[in-house]
Coordinates of C-alpha atoms and ligand atoms in Angstrom, one line a residue:
M1 CA 29.6 178.9 -164.2
K2 CA 28.5 176.7 -167.1
I3 CA 31.2 175.5 -169.5
Q4 CA 30.3 177.1 -172.9
V5 CA 30.6 175.4 -176.1
L6 CA 32.3 178.2 -178.1
K7 CA 33.7 181.2 -176.5
P8 CA 36.1 183.7 -178.1
K9 CA 39.2 184.9 -176.3
F10 CA 40.0 188.6 -177.2
H11 CA 43.5 190.0 -176.4
V12 CA 41.7 193.0 -174.8
E13 CA 44.4 195.4 -174.1
E14 CA 46.0 194.9 -177.6
C15 CA 42.6 195.1 -179.4
L16 CA 41.9 198.3 -177.4
D17 CA 45.2 199.9 -178.5
Q18 CA 44.5 199.2 -182.0
V19 CA 40.9 200.6 -181.7
R20 CA 42.2 203.6 -180.0
E21 CA 44.4 204.2 -182.9
C22 CA 41.2 204.2 -185.2
L23 CA 39.4 206.5 -182.9
E24 CA 42.4 209.0 -182.3
K25 CA 43.0 209.2 -186.1
G26 CA 39.3 209.5 -186.7
W27 CA 39.1 206.6 -189.2
T28 CA 36.7 204.0 -188.2
G29 CA 35.2 202.9 -191.6
M30 CA 36.6 201.3 -194.6
G31 CA 40.3 201.8 -195.2
F32 CA 43.2 202.2 -192.9
K33 CA 43.1 199.2 -190.6
T34 CA 41.1 197.3 -193.3
V35 CA 43.9 197.7 -195.7
E36 CA 46.4 196.8 -193.2
F37 CA 44.4 193.6 -192.5
E38 CA 44.2 192.7 -196.1
E39 CA 48.0 192.9 -196.2
A40 CA 48.5 190.9 -193.1
W41 CA 46.1 188.1 -194.2
K42 CA 47.8 187.9 -197.7
K43 CA 51.1 187.5 -195.9
Y44 CA 49.7 184.9 -193.4
T45 CA 47.8 182.8 -196.0
G46 CA 49.7 183.3 -199.1
H47 CA 46.5 184.5 -201.0
K48 CA 47.3 186.8 -203.8
F49 CA 44.2 189.0 -203.2
A50 CA 42.2 189.7 -200.1
Y51 CA 39.3 192.1 -199.6
Y52 CA 37.9 192.6 -196.0
L53 CA 34.2 192.3 -195.7
N54 CA 31.5 192.6 -193.0
S55 CA 30.8 188.9 -193.0
N56 CA 31.5 185.6 -194.7
T57 CA 27.8 185.6 -195.8
V58 CA 28.2 188.7 -198.0
G59 CA 31.4 187.3 -199.4
L60 CA 29.8 184.0 -200.5
H61 CA 27.1 186.1 -202.2
L62 CA 29.7 188.2 -204.0
A63 CA 31.5 185.0 -205.0
V64 CA 28.5 183.7 -206.7
K65 CA 27.3 186.9 -208.0
I66 CA 30.6 187.6 -209.7
L67 CA 30.9 184.1 -211.1
K68 CA 27.5 184.3 -212.5
M69 CA 28.1 187.7 -214.1
S70 CA 31.7 186.8 -215.6
N71 CA 30.5 183.5 -216.9
G72 CA 27.0 184.2 -218.2
W73 CA 25.3 181.8 -216.0
N74 CA 21.3 181.9 -216.0
D75 CA 18.7 182.0 -213.5
G76 CA 17.9 178.4 -212.5
D77 CA 21.4 177.1 -213.0
E78 CA 22.9 174.9 -210.4
I79 CA 25.6 175.0 -207.7
I80 CA 26.3 171.7 -205.8
S81 CA 26.7 172.3 -202.2
T82 CA 26.4 170.4 -198.8
P83 CA 23.5 170.1 -196.5
I84 CA 25.7 170.1 -193.3
T85 CA 26.5 173.6 -193.0
F86 CA 25.3 177.0 -191.7
V87 CA 22.4 178.2 -194.0
S88 CA 24.4 181.1 -195.3
T89 CA 26.4 178.6 -197.7
N90 CA 23.1 177.8 -199.4
H91 CA 21.4 181.1 -199.1
A92 CA 24.3 182.8 -201.1
I93 CA 23.3 180.6 -204.0
M94 CA 19.7 181.3 -203.7
Y95 CA 20.3 185.1 -203.6
E96 CA 21.5 184.9 -207.2
N97 CA 18.4 182.9 -208.4
L98 CA 20.5 179.8 -208.7
K99 CA 19.6 176.4 -207.2
P100 CA 21.5 174.5 -204.5
I101 CA 21.8 171.0 -205.3
F102 CA 22.6 168.8 -202.4
A103 CA 25.4 166.3 -202.5
D104 CA 25.9 163.9 -199.5
V105 CA 29.0 164.1 -197.1
D106 CA 31.9 161.9 -196.4
E107 CA 33.3 160.6 -193.1
Y108 CA 34.9 164.2 -192.6
L109 CA 31.4 165.6 -193.0
C110 CA 32.6 167.5 -196.0
L111 CA 31.4 167.1 -199.5
D112 CA 31.6 163.5 -200.7
P113 CA 33.4 163.5 -204.1
V114 CA 31.7 160.4 -205.3
D115 CA 28.1 161.8 -204.6
M116 CA 29.1 165.3 -205.7
E117 CA 30.1 164.0 -209.2
K118 CA 26.9 162.1 -209.3
K119 CA 24.9 165.2 -208.8
I120 CA 26.3 167.0 -212.0
S121 CA 23.6 168.1 -214.4
K122 CA 23.6 170.1 -217.7
K123 CA 22.7 173.0 -215.3
T124 CA 25.6 172.6 -213.0
K125 CA 27.9 175.6 -213.0
A126 CA 29.9 175.3 -209.8
V127 CA 30.6 173.6 -206.5
I128 CA 30.6 175.1 -202.8
F129 CA 32.8 173.1 -200.6
V130 CA 32.7 173.8 -196.9
G131 CA 35.8 173.1 -194.8
Y132 CA 33.6 171.6 -192.1
G133 CA 35.1 172.4 -188.8
G134 CA 38.3 173.4 -190.3
R135 CA 38.8 170.0 -192.1
V136 CA 40.2 170.0 -195.5
G137 CA 38.2 166.7 -196.4
Q138 CA 38.7 165.5 -199.9
L139 CA 39.1 168.8 -201.3
D140 CA 41.9 167.6 -203.7
K141 CA 39.4 165.2 -205.2
I142 CA 36.7 167.8 -205.5
I143 CA 39.3 170.2 -207.3
A144 CA 39.9 167.3 -209.8
I145 CA 36.3 166.5 -210.5
C146 CA 35.7 170.4 -211.1
K147 CA 38.4 170.6 -213.5
K148 CA 37.4 167.5 -215.4
H149 CA 33.7 168.9 -215.7
N150 CA 34.8 172.6 -216.2
L151 CA 33.0 173.7 -213.0
K152 CA 33.9 176.7 -210.9
L153 CA 35.0 176.0 -207.1
I154 CA 34.1 178.4 -204.2
L155 CA 35.7 177.3 -200.9
D156 CA 33.5 178.4 -197.8
A157 CA 36.4 178.6 -195.6
A158 CA 34.4 180.1 -192.6
H159 CA 35.9 177.5 -190.2
M160 CA 39.5 177.2 -191.9
S161 CA 41.3 180.3 -190.4
G162 CA 44.6 178.8 -189.7
T163 CA 44.1 175.2 -191.4
K164 CA 47.2 174.2 -193.3
V165 CA 48.2 171.2 -195.4
N166 CA 52.0 170.7 -195.3
G167 CA 52.4 174.3 -194.3
V168 CA 50.1 175.6 -197.1
C169 CA 46.8 177.4 -196.8
P170 CA 44.3 175.0 -198.8
G171 CA 42.4 178.1 -199.9
T172 CA 45.4 179.0 -202.1
W173 CA 45.5 175.8 -204.0
E174 CA 45.2 175.9 -207.8
G175 CA 41.9 175.1 -209.1
I176 CA 40.0 177.0 -206.2
D177 CA 38.4 180.2 -207.9
V178 CA 37.7 181.9 -204.6
S179 CA 38.0 181.3 -200.9
V180 CA 35.8 183.1 -198.3
Y181 CA 36.6 183.3 -194.6
S182 CA 34.6 184.3 -191.5
Y183 CA 35.8 186.3 -188.4
Q184 CA 32.4 186.2 -186.9
A185 CA 32.1 186.4 -183.1
V186 CA 33.0 182.8 -182.1
K187 CA 35.2 181.9 -185.1
N188 CA 38.9 180.9 -184.6
L189 CA 39.8 184.5 -185.5
A190 CA 37.1 186.4 -183.8
T191 CA 36.1 189.9 -184.2
G192 CA 32.4 191.1 -183.9
D193 CA 31.3 190.3 -187.4
S194 CA 33.6 190.4 -190.5
G195 CA 35.0 188.2 -193.2
C196 CA 37.4 188.2 -196.1
I197 CA 37.1 187.2 -199.7
C198 CA 40.2 185.9 -201.6
W199 CA 40.0 185.6 -205.4
A200 CA 42.6 183.7 -207.4
D201 CA 42.2 186.3 -210.3
E202 CA 42.6 190.1 -210.2
A203 CA 39.6 190.9 -212.4
S204 CA 37.2 189.3 -209.8
H205 CA 39.0 191.0 -206.9
N206 CA 38.6 194.5 -208.7
L207 CA 34.8 193.8 -209.2
T208 CA 34.5 192.8 -205.7
K209 CA 36.0 196.1 -204.6
M210 CA 33.4 197.9 -206.4
L211 CA 30.3 195.7 -205.8
A212 CA 31.2 195.7 -202.1
W213 CA 31.0 199.4 -202.1
C214 CA 27.7 200.1 -203.6
G215 CA 29.1 199.9 -207.2
I216 CA 31.3 203.0 -206.7
N217 CA 34.5 202.7 -208.8
K218 CA 36.8 204.6 -206.2
D219 CA 36.7 204.0 -202.6
T220 CA 36.9 206.8 -200.0
Y221 CA 40.2 205.8 -198.5
A222 CA 41.8 205.6 -201.9
R223 CA 40.3 209.1 -202.8
S224 CA 41.5 210.6 -199.5
N225 CA 44.8 209.3 -200.0
K226 CA 45.3 211.3 -203.1
G227 CA 46.2 214.4 -201.2
T228 CA 43.3 216.4 -202.5
Y229 CA 40.0 214.7 -201.7
A230 CA 38.7 213.7 -205.2
W231 CA 35.0 213.8 -204.6
K232 CA 34.1 212.6 -208.2
Y233 CA 33.5 208.9 -208.9
D234 CA 31.3 207.0 -211.2
V235 CA 28.9 204.3 -210.1
D236 CA 29.3 201.4 -212.5
Y237 CA 27.0 198.8 -210.8
V238 CA 24.1 198.5 -208.3
G239 CA 26.3 197.5 -205.7
Y240 CA 26.0 196.6 -202.1
K241 CA 27.3 198.0 -198.7
Y242 CA 29.4 194.8 -197.9
N243 CA 32.7 196.4 -196.8
G244 CA 34.3 195.7 -193.6
N245 CA 35.3 198.5 -191.1
A246 CA 38.5 199.6 -189.4
I247 CA 37.2 199.0 -185.9
M248 CA 36.7 195.3 -186.7
A249 CA 39.8 195.0 -188.7
A250 CA 41.8 196.5 -185.6
I251 CA 40.5 193.6 -183.6
A252 CA 41.2 191.2 -186.5
L253 CA 44.9 192.4 -186.7
T254 CA 45.3 191.7 -183.0
Q255 CA 43.6 188.3 -183.0
L256 CA 45.5 187.1 -186.1
K257 CA 48.8 187.4 -184.1
Y258 CA 47.5 184.6 -181.8
L259 CA 45.8 182.5 -184.5
D260 CA 48.6 179.7 -184.8
E261 CA 49.3 179.4 -180.9
E262 CA 45.5 179.3 -180.3
N263 CA 44.8 176.6 -183.0
E264 CA 47.6 174.6 -181.4
R265 CA 45.8 174.6 -178.0
R266 CA 42.7 173.5 -179.9
R267 CA 44.8 170.5 -181.2
E268 CA 45.9 169.7 -177.8
I269 CA 42.3 169.8 -176.4
V270 CA 41.1 167.7 -179.4
Q271 CA 43.8 165.1 -178.6
M272 CA 42.5 164.8 -175.1
Y273 CA 39.0 164.4 -176.2
N274 CA 40.2 161.6 -178.9
E275 CA 42.1 159.8 -176.2
G276 CA 39.1 160.0 -173.9
F277 CA 36.6 158.7 -176.2
K278 CA 38.5 156.2 -178.2
N279 CA 37.5 153.3 -176.2
N280 CA 33.8 154.0 -176.1
S281 CA 32.3 151.8 -178.7
L282 CA 29.0 153.8 -178.7
I283 CA 30.8 157.2 -179.7
K284 CA 32.1 158.0 -183.1
I285 CA 34.8 160.6 -183.5
I286 CA 34.8 162.7 -186.7
P287 CA 38.4 162.4 -188.1
A288 CA 40.4 165.1 -189.8
P289 CA 42.8 164.7 -192.7
F290 CA 46.2 166.5 -191.8
A291 CA 44.8 166.7 -188.1
D292 CA 48.0 168.3 -186.8
E293 CA 47.4 171.3 -189.2
C294 CA 43.6 171.5 -188.7
S295 CA 42.1 174.7 -187.3
Y296 CA 39.5 172.5 -185.5
H297 CA 36.8 175.2 -185.2
L298 CA 34.4 172.4 -184.0
Y299 CA 34.9 169.1 -182.3
E300 CA 31.9 166.8 -183.0
L301 CA 30.8 163.4 -181.8
V302 CA 28.3 161.1 -183.2
V303 CA 26.3 159.7 -180.2
P304 CA 23.4 157.5 -180.0
D305 CA 20.8 159.7 -178.2
R306 CA 22.0 163.4 -178.7
E307 CA 19.0 165.0 -177.2
A308 CA 19.3 162.9 -173.9
L309 CA 23.0 163.7 -173.9
L310 CA 22.6 167.5 -174.4
D311 CA 20.2 167.5 -171.5
F312 CA 22.4 165.3 -169.4
L313 CA 25.5 167.6 -170.0
S314 CA 23.5 170.8 -169.4
S315 CA 22.3 169.6 -166.1
N316 CA 25.9 169.2 -165.1
D317 CA 26.7 172.7 -166.4
I318 CA 28.3 171.9 -169.7
N319 CA 26.9 173.4 -172.6
C320 CA 27.1 171.7 -176.0
G321 CA 25.7 172.3 -179.5
V322 CA 24.7 171.1 -182.6
H323 CA 26.3 172.0 -186.0
Y324 CA 24.6 171.6 -188.2
R325 CA 20.9 170.5 -188.8
D326 CA 20.6 168.9 -192.3
N327 CA 19.6 172.1 -194.3
T328 CA 17.1 170.0 -196.3
E329 CA 14.8 169.9 -193.1
Y330 CA 14.3 173.5 -193.4
S331 CA 11.3 174.7 -195.4
V332 CA 13.2 176.6 -198.0
Y333 CA 15.4 173.7 -198.8
K334 CA 12.9 170.8 -198.3
Y335 CA 13.0 170.1 -202.0
G336 CA 16.5 168.5 -201.3
N337 CA 14.9 166.1 -198.7
G338 CA 15.9 162.5 -199.1
T339 CA 18.7 163.4 -201.6
C340 CA 21.5 163.1 -198.9
P341 CA 20.8 159.9 -196.7
K342 CA 24.2 159.9 -194.9
A343 CA 24.1 163.6 -194.0
H344 CA 20.5 163.3 -192.8
E345 CA 21.3 160.3 -190.5
I346 CA 24.4 161.8 -189.1
S347 CA 22.8 165.0 -188.4
Q348 CA 20.5 163.6 -185.9
H349 CA 23.3 162.3 -183.9
L350 CA 26.0 165.1 -184.0
I351 CA 26.8 166.9 -180.8
T352 CA 29.4 169.8 -180.8
M353 CA 31.7 169.5 -177.7
P354 CA 33.1 172.6 -175.9
L355 CA 36.4 173.8 -177.7
H356 CA 37.9 177.1 -177.1
M357 CA 40.8 179.0 -175.3
W358 CA 39.1 179.3 -171.8
L359 CA 38.8 175.5 -171.3
T360 CA 41.1 174.1 -168.7
N361 CA 42.7 170.6 -169.0
D362 CA 40.6 169.8 -165.7
E363 CA 37.4 170.9 -167.6
V364 CA 38.2 168.7 -170.6
R365 CA 38.7 165.8 -168.3
L366 CA 35.3 166.4 -166.7
I367 CA 33.6 166.7 -169.9
I368 CA 35.1 163.4 -171.2
Q369 CA 34.1 161.7 -167.9
K370 CA 30.5 163.0 -168.0
V371 CA 30.1 161.9 -171.6
N372 CA 31.3 158.5 -170.9
E373 CA 29.4 158.2 -167.8
F374 CA 26.1 158.8 -169.8
V375 CA 26.9 157.0 -173.1
K376 CA 27.5 153.5 -172.0
Ligands
PLP1 C1 30.0 177.2 -192.7 C2 29.7 178.6 -192.5 N1 29.6 179.4 -193.5 C3 29.2 180.6 -193.5 C4 28.9 181.2 -192.2 C5 28.7 182.7 -192.3 O1 29.6 183.4 -191.6 P1 29.3 184.9 -191.1 O2 28.7 184.9 -189.9 O3 30.7 185.6 -191.1 O4 28.5 185.6 -192.2 C6 29.2 180.3 -191.2 C7 28.9 181.2 -189.9 O5 28.6 180.4 -188.8 C8 29.6 179.1 -191.1 O6 29.7 178.4 -190.2

């Protein structure tokens, strides 16, 4: 059996119990477990508001859309973003006819505050910060720059489920307008596909509820809870079908119970990797600030010949990955090519090492041994 790079661990019996409850109750859509999950997520993170969605991608879209609507932005206005991310981060900007302007990354592979500030123009309205691999990077400095220039700040927290800084979930920091999480199939809190959007303000949260549910101003669950089923509602917007469902939320509720202990195990594996690679001068480890509270969704190395190492490890039954290709290499974002030299250079050398709950210490030692055997 090959060692996989990312592999979720589901607490199957408990998940099934939760799912069974949905099936027996006859409530598998929005509401019931989705509401229970929103409450659990608020309690866990400290966010004031949470709305459960069918993915992080749609959450980022709603974040951009609502900020555009509420602040009167125009088509063609700009949002500063990173080229080292999954394309959803940047697609969300494009969905609303806005333009991603790429800023370079720092040593944590997060937005570099210095380059970010240089990329501000008259058209800049907001910044999207990706907590790459769960890292908080220099988010505090990005917040300060956004305040100084009166820019909105969206946190793409797809990798950040469980990341804390001094016990606090960074998504709740003052100055962040909205944080969007992913519970996609291989994330730290894995479901099938789902996500959550957490606004700092109630008006945007309320607008989210409508826009995520076809623009309808009362959801089915809220209506059915009124005793008599109030069929009459108005449609205030041409909204979307972005809500999450009770089956996914049932799985999310179970997985959430294990998030902290599983992230602790991730950090144990990361420590073994760090020890194993620290004396190899050809390998660069990507550091994490507040490493003992990082969710470590990804563990990356920077190596001289990534393609050859991928092949060598694969021939030794070890699957690694690449997160991410510089987005400005993709046709739709090629206008940004050449604007982020550090990101461009590093993305040619990044390799994602296996990191998940199924890895044994012996496997981690084997991976370290094989990498060091090849990179010398
Ligand atoms: C940084 C980042 N942003 C956004 C997403 C999109 O998440 P989802 O699959 O939940 O839409 C991902 C998923 O891989 C991601 O890694």
